[in-house]
Coordinates of C-alpha atoms in Angstrom, one line a residue:
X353 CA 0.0 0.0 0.0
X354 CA 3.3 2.3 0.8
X355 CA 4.5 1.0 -2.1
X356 CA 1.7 2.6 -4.3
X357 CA 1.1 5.6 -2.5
X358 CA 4.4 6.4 -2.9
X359 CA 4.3 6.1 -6.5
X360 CA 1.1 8.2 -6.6
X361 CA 2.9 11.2 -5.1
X362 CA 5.9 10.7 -7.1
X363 CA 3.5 10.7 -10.2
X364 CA 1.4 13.8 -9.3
X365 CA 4.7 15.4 -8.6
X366 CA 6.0 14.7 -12.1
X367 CA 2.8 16.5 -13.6
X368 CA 3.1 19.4 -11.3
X369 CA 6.5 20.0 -12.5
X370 CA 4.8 19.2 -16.0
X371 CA 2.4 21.5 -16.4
X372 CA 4.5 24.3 -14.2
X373 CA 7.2 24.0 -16.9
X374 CA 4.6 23.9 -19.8
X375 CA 3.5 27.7 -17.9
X376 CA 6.9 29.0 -17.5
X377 CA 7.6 28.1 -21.3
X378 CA 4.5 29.1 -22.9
X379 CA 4.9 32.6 -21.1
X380 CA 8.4 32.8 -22.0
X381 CA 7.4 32.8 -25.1
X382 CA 4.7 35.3 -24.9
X383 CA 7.1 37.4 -23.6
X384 CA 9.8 36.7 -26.6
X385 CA 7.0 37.7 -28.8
X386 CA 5.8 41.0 -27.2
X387 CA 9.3 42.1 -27.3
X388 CA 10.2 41.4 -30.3
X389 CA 7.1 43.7 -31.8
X390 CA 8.3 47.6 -31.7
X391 CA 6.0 50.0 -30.2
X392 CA 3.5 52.0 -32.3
X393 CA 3.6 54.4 -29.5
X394 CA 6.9 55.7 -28.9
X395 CA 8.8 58.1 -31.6
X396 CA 11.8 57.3 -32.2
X397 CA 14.7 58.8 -34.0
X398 CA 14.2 56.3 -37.3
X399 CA 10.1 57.9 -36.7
X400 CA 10.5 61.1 -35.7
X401 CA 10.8 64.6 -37.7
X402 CA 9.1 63.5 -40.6
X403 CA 5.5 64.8 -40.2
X404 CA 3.4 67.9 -39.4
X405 CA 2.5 66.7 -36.0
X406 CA 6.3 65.9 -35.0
X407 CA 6.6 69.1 -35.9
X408 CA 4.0 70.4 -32.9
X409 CA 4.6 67.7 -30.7
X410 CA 8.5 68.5 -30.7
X411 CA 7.9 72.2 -29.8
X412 CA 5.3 71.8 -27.3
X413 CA 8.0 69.1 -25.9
X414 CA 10.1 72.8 -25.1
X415 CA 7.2 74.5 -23.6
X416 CA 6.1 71.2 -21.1
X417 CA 9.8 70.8 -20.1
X418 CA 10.1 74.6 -19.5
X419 CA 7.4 75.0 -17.5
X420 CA 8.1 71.9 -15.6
X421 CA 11.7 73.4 -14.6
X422 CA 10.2 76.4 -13.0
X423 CA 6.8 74.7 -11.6
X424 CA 8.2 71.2 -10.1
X425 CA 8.6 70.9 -6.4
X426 CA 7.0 74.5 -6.6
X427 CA 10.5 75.5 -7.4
X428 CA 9.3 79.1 -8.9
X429 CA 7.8 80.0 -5.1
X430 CA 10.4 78.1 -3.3
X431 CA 13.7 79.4 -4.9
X432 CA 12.0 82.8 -5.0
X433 CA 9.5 84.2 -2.6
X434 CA 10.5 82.2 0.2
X435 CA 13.6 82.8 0.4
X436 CA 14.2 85.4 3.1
X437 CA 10.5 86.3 3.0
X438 CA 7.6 87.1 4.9
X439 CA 5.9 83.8 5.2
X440 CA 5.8 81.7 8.3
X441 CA 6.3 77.7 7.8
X442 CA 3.8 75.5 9.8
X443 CA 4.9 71.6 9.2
X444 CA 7.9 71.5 6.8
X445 CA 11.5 71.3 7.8
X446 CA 12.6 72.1 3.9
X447 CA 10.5 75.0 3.7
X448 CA 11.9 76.5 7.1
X449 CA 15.4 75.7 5.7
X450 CA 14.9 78.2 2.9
X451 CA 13.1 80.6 4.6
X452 CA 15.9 80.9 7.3
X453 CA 18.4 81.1 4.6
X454 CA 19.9 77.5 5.0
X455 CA 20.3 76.9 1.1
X456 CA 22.4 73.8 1.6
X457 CA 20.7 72.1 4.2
X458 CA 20.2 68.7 2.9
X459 CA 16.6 67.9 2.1
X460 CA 15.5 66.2 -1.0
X461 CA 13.4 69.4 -2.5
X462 CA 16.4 71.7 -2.0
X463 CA 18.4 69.1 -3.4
X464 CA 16.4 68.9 -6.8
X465 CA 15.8 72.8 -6.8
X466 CA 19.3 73.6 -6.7
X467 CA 20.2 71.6 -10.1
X468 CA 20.0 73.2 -13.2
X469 CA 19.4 69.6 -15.1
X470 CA 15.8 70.2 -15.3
X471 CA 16.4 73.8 -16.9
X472 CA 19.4 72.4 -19.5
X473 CA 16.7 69.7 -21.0
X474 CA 14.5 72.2 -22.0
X475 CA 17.9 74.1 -23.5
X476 CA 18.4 70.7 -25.3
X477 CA 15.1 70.4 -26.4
X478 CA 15.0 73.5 -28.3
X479 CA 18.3 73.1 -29.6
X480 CA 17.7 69.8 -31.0
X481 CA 14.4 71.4 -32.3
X482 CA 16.2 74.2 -34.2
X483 CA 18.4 72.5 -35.6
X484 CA 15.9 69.0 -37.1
X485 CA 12.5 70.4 -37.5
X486 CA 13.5 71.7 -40.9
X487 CA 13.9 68.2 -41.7
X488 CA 10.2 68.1 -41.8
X489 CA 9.6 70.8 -44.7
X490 CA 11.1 68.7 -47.2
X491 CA 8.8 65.4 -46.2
X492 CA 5.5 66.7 -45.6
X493 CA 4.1 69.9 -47.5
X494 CA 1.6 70.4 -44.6
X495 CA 4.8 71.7 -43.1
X496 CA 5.5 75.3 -44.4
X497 CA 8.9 77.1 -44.3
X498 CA 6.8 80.2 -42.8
X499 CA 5.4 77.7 -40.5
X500 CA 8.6 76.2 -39.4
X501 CA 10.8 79.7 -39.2
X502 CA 7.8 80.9 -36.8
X503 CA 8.1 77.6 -34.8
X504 CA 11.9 77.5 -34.7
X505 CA 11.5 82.1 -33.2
X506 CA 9.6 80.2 -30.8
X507 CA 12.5 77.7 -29.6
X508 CA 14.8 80.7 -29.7
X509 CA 12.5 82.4 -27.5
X510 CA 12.2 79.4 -25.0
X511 CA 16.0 79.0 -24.8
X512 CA 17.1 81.8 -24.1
X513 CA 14.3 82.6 -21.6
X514 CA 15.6 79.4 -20.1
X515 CA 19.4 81.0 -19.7
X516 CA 17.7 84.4 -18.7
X517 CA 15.9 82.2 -15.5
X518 CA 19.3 80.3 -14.9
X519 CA 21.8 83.0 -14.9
X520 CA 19.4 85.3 -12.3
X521 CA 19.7 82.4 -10.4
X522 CA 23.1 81.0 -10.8
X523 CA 25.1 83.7 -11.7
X524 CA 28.0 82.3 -14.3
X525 CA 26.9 78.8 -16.2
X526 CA 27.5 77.1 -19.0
X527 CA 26.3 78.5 -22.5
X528 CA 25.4 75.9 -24.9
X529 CA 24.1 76.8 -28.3
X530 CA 24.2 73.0 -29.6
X531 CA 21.6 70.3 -28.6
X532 CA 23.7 66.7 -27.5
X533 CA 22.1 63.4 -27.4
X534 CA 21.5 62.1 -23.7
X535 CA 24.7 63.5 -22.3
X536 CA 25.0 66.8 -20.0
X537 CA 28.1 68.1 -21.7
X538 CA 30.6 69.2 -18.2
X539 CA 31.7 72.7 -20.2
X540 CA 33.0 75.5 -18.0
X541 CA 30.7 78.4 -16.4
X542 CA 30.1 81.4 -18.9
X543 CA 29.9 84.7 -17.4
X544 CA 26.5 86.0 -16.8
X545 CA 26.8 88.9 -19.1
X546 CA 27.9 87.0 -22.0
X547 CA 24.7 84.4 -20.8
X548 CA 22.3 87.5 -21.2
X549 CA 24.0 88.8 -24.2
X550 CA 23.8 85.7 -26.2
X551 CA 20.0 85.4 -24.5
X552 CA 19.6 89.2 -25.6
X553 CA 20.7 88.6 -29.2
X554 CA 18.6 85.5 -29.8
X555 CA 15.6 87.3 -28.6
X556 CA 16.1 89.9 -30.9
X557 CA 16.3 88.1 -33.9
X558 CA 13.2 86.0 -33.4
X559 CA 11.2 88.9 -32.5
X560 CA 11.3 89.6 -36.2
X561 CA 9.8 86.4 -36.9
X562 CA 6.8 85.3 -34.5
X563 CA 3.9 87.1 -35.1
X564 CA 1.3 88.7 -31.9
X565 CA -1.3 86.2 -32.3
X566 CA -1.2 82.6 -33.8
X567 CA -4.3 80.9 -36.1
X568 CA -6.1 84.2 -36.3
X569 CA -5.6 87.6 -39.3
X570 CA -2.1 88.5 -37.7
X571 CA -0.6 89.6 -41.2
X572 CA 2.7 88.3 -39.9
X573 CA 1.6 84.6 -39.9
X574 CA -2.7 84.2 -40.7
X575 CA -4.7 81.7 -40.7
X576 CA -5.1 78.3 -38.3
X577 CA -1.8 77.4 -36.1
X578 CA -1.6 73.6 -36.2
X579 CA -5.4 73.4 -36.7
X580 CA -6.3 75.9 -34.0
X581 CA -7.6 80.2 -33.7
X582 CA -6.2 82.2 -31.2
X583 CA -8.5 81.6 -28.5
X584 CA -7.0 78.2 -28.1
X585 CA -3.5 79.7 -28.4
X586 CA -3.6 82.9 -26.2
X587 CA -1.8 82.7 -23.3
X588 CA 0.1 79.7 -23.7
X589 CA 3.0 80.3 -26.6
X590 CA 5.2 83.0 -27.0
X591 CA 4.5 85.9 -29.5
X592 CA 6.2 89.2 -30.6
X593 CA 5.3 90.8 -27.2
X594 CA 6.3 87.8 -25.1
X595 CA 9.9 88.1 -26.6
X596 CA 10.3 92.1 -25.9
X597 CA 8.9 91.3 -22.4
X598 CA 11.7 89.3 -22.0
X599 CA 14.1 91.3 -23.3
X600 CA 12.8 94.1 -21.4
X601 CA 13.4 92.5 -18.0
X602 CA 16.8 91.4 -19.3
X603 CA 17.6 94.8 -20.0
X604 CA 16.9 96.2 -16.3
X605 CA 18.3 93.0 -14.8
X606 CA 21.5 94.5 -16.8
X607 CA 20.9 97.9 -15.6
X608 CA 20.5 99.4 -19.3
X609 CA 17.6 101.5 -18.1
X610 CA 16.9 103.3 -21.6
X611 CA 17.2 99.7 -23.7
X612 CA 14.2 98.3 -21.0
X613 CA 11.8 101.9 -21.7
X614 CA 12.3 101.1 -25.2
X615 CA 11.7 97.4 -25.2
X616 CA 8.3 97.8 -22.7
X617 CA 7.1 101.0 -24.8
X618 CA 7.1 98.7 -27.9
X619 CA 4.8 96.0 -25.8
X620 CA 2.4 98.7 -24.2
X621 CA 2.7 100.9 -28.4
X622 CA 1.5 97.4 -30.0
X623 CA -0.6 96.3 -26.8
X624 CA -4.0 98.1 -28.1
X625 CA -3.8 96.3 -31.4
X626 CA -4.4 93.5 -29.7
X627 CA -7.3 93.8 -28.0
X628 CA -10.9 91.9 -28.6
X629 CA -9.2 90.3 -31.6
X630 CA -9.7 87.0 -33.8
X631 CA -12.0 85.4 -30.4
X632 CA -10.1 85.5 -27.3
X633 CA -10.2 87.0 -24.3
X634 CA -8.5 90.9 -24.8
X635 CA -4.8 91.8 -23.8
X636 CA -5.2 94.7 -21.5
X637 CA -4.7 96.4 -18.1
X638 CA -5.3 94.6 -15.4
X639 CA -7.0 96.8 -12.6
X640 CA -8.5 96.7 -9.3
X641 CA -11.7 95.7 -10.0
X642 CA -10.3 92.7 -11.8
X643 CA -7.5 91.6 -9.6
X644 CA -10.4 92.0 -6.7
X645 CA -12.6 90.1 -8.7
X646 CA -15.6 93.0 -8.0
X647 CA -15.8 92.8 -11.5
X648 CA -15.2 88.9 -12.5
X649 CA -15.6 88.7 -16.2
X650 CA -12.4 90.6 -16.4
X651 CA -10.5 88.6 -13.6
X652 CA -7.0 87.4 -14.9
X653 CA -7.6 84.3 -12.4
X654 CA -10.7 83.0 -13.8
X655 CA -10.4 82.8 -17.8
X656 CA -7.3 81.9 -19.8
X657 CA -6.0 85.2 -21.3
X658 CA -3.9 87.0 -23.6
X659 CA -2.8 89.0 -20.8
X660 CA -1.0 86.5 -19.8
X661 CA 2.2 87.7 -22.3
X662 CA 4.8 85.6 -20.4
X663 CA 3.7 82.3 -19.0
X664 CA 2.9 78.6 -18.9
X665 CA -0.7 78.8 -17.8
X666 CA -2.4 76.3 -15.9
X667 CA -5.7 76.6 -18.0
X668 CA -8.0 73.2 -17.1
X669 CA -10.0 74.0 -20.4
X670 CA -6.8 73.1 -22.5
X671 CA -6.3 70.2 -20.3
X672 CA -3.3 72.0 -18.6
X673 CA -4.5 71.9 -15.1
X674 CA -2.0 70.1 -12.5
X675 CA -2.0 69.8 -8.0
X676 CA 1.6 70.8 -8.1
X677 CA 3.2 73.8 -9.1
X678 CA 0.9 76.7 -7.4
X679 CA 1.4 78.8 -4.7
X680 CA -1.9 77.5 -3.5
X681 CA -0.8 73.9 -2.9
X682 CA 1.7 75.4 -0.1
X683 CA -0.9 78.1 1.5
X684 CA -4.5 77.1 1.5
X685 CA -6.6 74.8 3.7
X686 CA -10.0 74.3 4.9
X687 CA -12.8 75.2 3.5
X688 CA -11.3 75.7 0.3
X689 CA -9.5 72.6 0.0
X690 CA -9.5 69.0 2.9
X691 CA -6.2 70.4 4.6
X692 CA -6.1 71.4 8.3
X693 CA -3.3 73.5 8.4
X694 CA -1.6 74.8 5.1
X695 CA 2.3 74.2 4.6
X696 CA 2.9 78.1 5.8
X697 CA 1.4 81.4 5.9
X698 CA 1.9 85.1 6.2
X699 CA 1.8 86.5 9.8
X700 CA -1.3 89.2 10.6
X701 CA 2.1 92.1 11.7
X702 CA 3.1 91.9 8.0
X703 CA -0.1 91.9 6.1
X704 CA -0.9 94.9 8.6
X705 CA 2.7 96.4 7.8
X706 CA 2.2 95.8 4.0
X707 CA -1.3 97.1 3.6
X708 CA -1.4 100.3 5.8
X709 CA -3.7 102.0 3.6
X710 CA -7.3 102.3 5.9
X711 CA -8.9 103.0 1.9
X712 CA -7.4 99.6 0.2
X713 CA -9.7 97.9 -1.3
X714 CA -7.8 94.5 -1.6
X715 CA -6.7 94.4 2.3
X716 CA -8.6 96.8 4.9
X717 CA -11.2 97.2 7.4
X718 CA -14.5 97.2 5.5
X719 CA -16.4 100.3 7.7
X720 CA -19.9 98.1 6.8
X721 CA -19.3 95.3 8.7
X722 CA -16.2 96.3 10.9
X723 CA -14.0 93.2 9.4
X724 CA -11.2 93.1 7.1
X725 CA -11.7 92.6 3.3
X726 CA -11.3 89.2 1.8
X727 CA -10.7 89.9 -1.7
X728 CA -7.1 88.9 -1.1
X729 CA -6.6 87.1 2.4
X730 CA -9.2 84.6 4.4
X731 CA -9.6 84.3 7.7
X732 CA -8.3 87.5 8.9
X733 CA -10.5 88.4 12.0
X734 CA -9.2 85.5 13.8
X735 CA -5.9 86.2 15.8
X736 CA -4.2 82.7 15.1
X737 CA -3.2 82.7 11.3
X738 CA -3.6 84.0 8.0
X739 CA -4.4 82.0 4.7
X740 CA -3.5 83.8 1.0
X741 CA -6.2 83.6 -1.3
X742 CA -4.6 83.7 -4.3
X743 CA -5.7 82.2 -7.4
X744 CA -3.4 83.4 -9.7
X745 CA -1.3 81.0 -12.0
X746 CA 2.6 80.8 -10.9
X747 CA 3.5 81.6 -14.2
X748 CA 1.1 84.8 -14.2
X749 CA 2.5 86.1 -11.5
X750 CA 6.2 85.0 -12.6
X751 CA 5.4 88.3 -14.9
X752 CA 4.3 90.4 -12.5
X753 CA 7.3 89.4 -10.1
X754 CA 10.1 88.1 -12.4
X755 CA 12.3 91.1 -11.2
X756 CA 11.7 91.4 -7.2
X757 CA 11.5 87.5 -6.5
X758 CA 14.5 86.4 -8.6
X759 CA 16.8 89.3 -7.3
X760 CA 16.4 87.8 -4.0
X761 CA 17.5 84.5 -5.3
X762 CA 20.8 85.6 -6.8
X763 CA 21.8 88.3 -4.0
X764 CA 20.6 85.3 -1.7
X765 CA 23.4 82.7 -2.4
X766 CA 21.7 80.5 -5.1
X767 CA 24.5 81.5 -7.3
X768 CA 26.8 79.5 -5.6
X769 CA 24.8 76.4 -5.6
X770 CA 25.2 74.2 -8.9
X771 CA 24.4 70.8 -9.7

């Protein structure tokens, strides 16, 4: 009876191992078959530049990777605003670290902050883009030069507002005009002039080529951009303004006074010609009403705008909206969002010290009611904290506030930080 039990087991142990191998094999195989069929999804160099939507995807490629340099680990607010300034940190160590001036502490946000990798791709990007998306004229007539020369301006514009962000913040780096396949070239540091002169000069010369508005009657380039008007393209690509904006804050960060008058009397000379134009929302003057929201059809914060001359907009109609990236993910809480306590906040002595006008509308006692406005702050009355209200875009405001907050950063120390 031992005899055939035994021989039972060792037989049901002989198919196990049977049908276990007949698995591992058949799923090997699977395998070698799924791998040896090439992906319809990825582009690759053998795929890639050939067509009129390599052409957009490439370029918008600049624009994400720009825009994810200055908006990741909120490092616009964080390597700016904070640093030195009047907010007050509830529950993060890293936070506290810049505030209080500690730019090498080691924490892993400072650590990714402080490296310039994240700008440099978007530097590759639009190299690489200059120099192949020509390619793509010869292969697909969709593609025309005009449309190309306006899309390479663009790349111009992106890369050297790229080196203009970089050398406020770092000082001296390394200028590279060439793009270089998956390796981060170790070249010496350029002096920050010759950064903003080579910045400067770029600028200049695709001014003369992108037009003020895209897929619309701009005479410079008419008619639909990549299938699209201008109300789908306002706000979120660079036009002829965007570039003397630019080149206007260059200017003043350079201390040629009379070069930045000229360069911002051009934008606000051409800024009327844009107004109520080809369907979108109008470029024009922001005022108090609209930043107060008293009058909210015009607010900047509510509707994706041509006002926005200078920025990656978080629009969610275009499909742009992200968590990360604004100011409000560090300062709000409750009721506006499930948060108890937000990261940090600004103290009731400064808001008081800041707004010390008894008639300002944004921040004062309203003489109804007896209790402070909340056009721009929440929970004022209370004596424990303040919460900013502010639903501005980071890269709105990075317009408004590109001088004052990035100043800070270079007389700060993050000059002598590198990656």
């Amino acid at each position: 009876m031992n005899s055939i039990n035994n021989r039972r087991k060792l037989t049901g142990r002989k198919l196990a191992v049977s049908i276990l191998t007949a698995v591992i094999s058949l799923s090997t195989f699977s395998c070698n078959k799924i791998d040896n069929v090439s992906s319809t999804r990825l582009s690759t160099e053998e795929t890639n530049w050939k067509s009129f939507e390599d052409a957009k995807a490439n370029l918008m490629s600049v624009y994400g990777l720009m825009r994810s340099a200055t908006v990741a680990d909120n490092g616009h607010w964080v390597m700016g605003d904070l640093r030195q300034g009047d907010f007050t940190i509830n529950n993060r160590a890293d936070l506290k670290a810049v505030v209080n001036g500690q730019l090498n502490a080691s924490y892993p946000v400072i650590n990714r902050i402080t490296n310039w990798r994240r700008f440099y791709a978007a530097v590759n990007a639009a190299s690489l883009f200059i120099e192949r998306s020509k390619e793509i004229v010869a292969v697909d007539p969709r593609y025309t030069k005009l449309n190309n020369d306006v899309d390479i301006a663009q790349a111009r514009i992106l890369r050297a507002f790229a080196y203009y962000y970089m050398a406020r913040i770092w000082g001296d780096i390394p200028l590279l005009t060439s793009s270089h396949d998956g390796d981060f070239v170790q070249l010496p540091r350029t002096s920050q002039q010759k950064v903003l002169g080579f910045a400067t000069s770029e600028l200049l010369a695709a001014a003369k080529v992108v037009p003020f508005r895209y897929g619309g009657t701009d005479p410079i380039f008419p008619g639909l951009y990549y299938g699209e008007g201008w109300a789908s393209w306002n706000g979120n690509v660079f036009t002829r303004l965007s570039a003397y904006i630019i080149l206007a804050h260059i200017a003043a960060w350079q201390g040629n006074y009379t070069d930045a008058a000229n360069y911002a009397k051009f934008v606000l000379d051409n800024q009327s010609s844009q107004y109520y134009v080809d369907g979108a929302n109008p470029l024009d003057y922001i005022d108090m009403n609209a930043l107060t929201e008293n009058q909210n059809n015009m607010s900047p914060f509510a509707y994706k705008r041509a006002t926005v001359m200078v920025g990656f907009p978080f629009e969610s109609g275009n499909g742009l909206a992200t968590a990360n990236g604004h100011i409000e993910q560090l300062t709000l809480a409750a009721p506006f969002i499930p948060k108890n306590r937000p990261e940090m906040f600004v103290s009731k002595d400064t808001i008081i010290n800041v707004f010390n006008n008894p008639f300002d509308l944004r921040f004062s006692v309203d003489r109804l009611t007896g209790l402070y406005r909340t056009n721009y702050f929440y929970n004022s009355n209370p004596k424990c904290q303040f919460l900013i209200r502010s639903k501005c875009s980071p890269l709105l405001i990075l317009q408004v506030i590109l001088c004052y907050s990035v100043r800070q950063w270079y007389s700060a120390g993050w000059k002598k930080l590198r990656c």
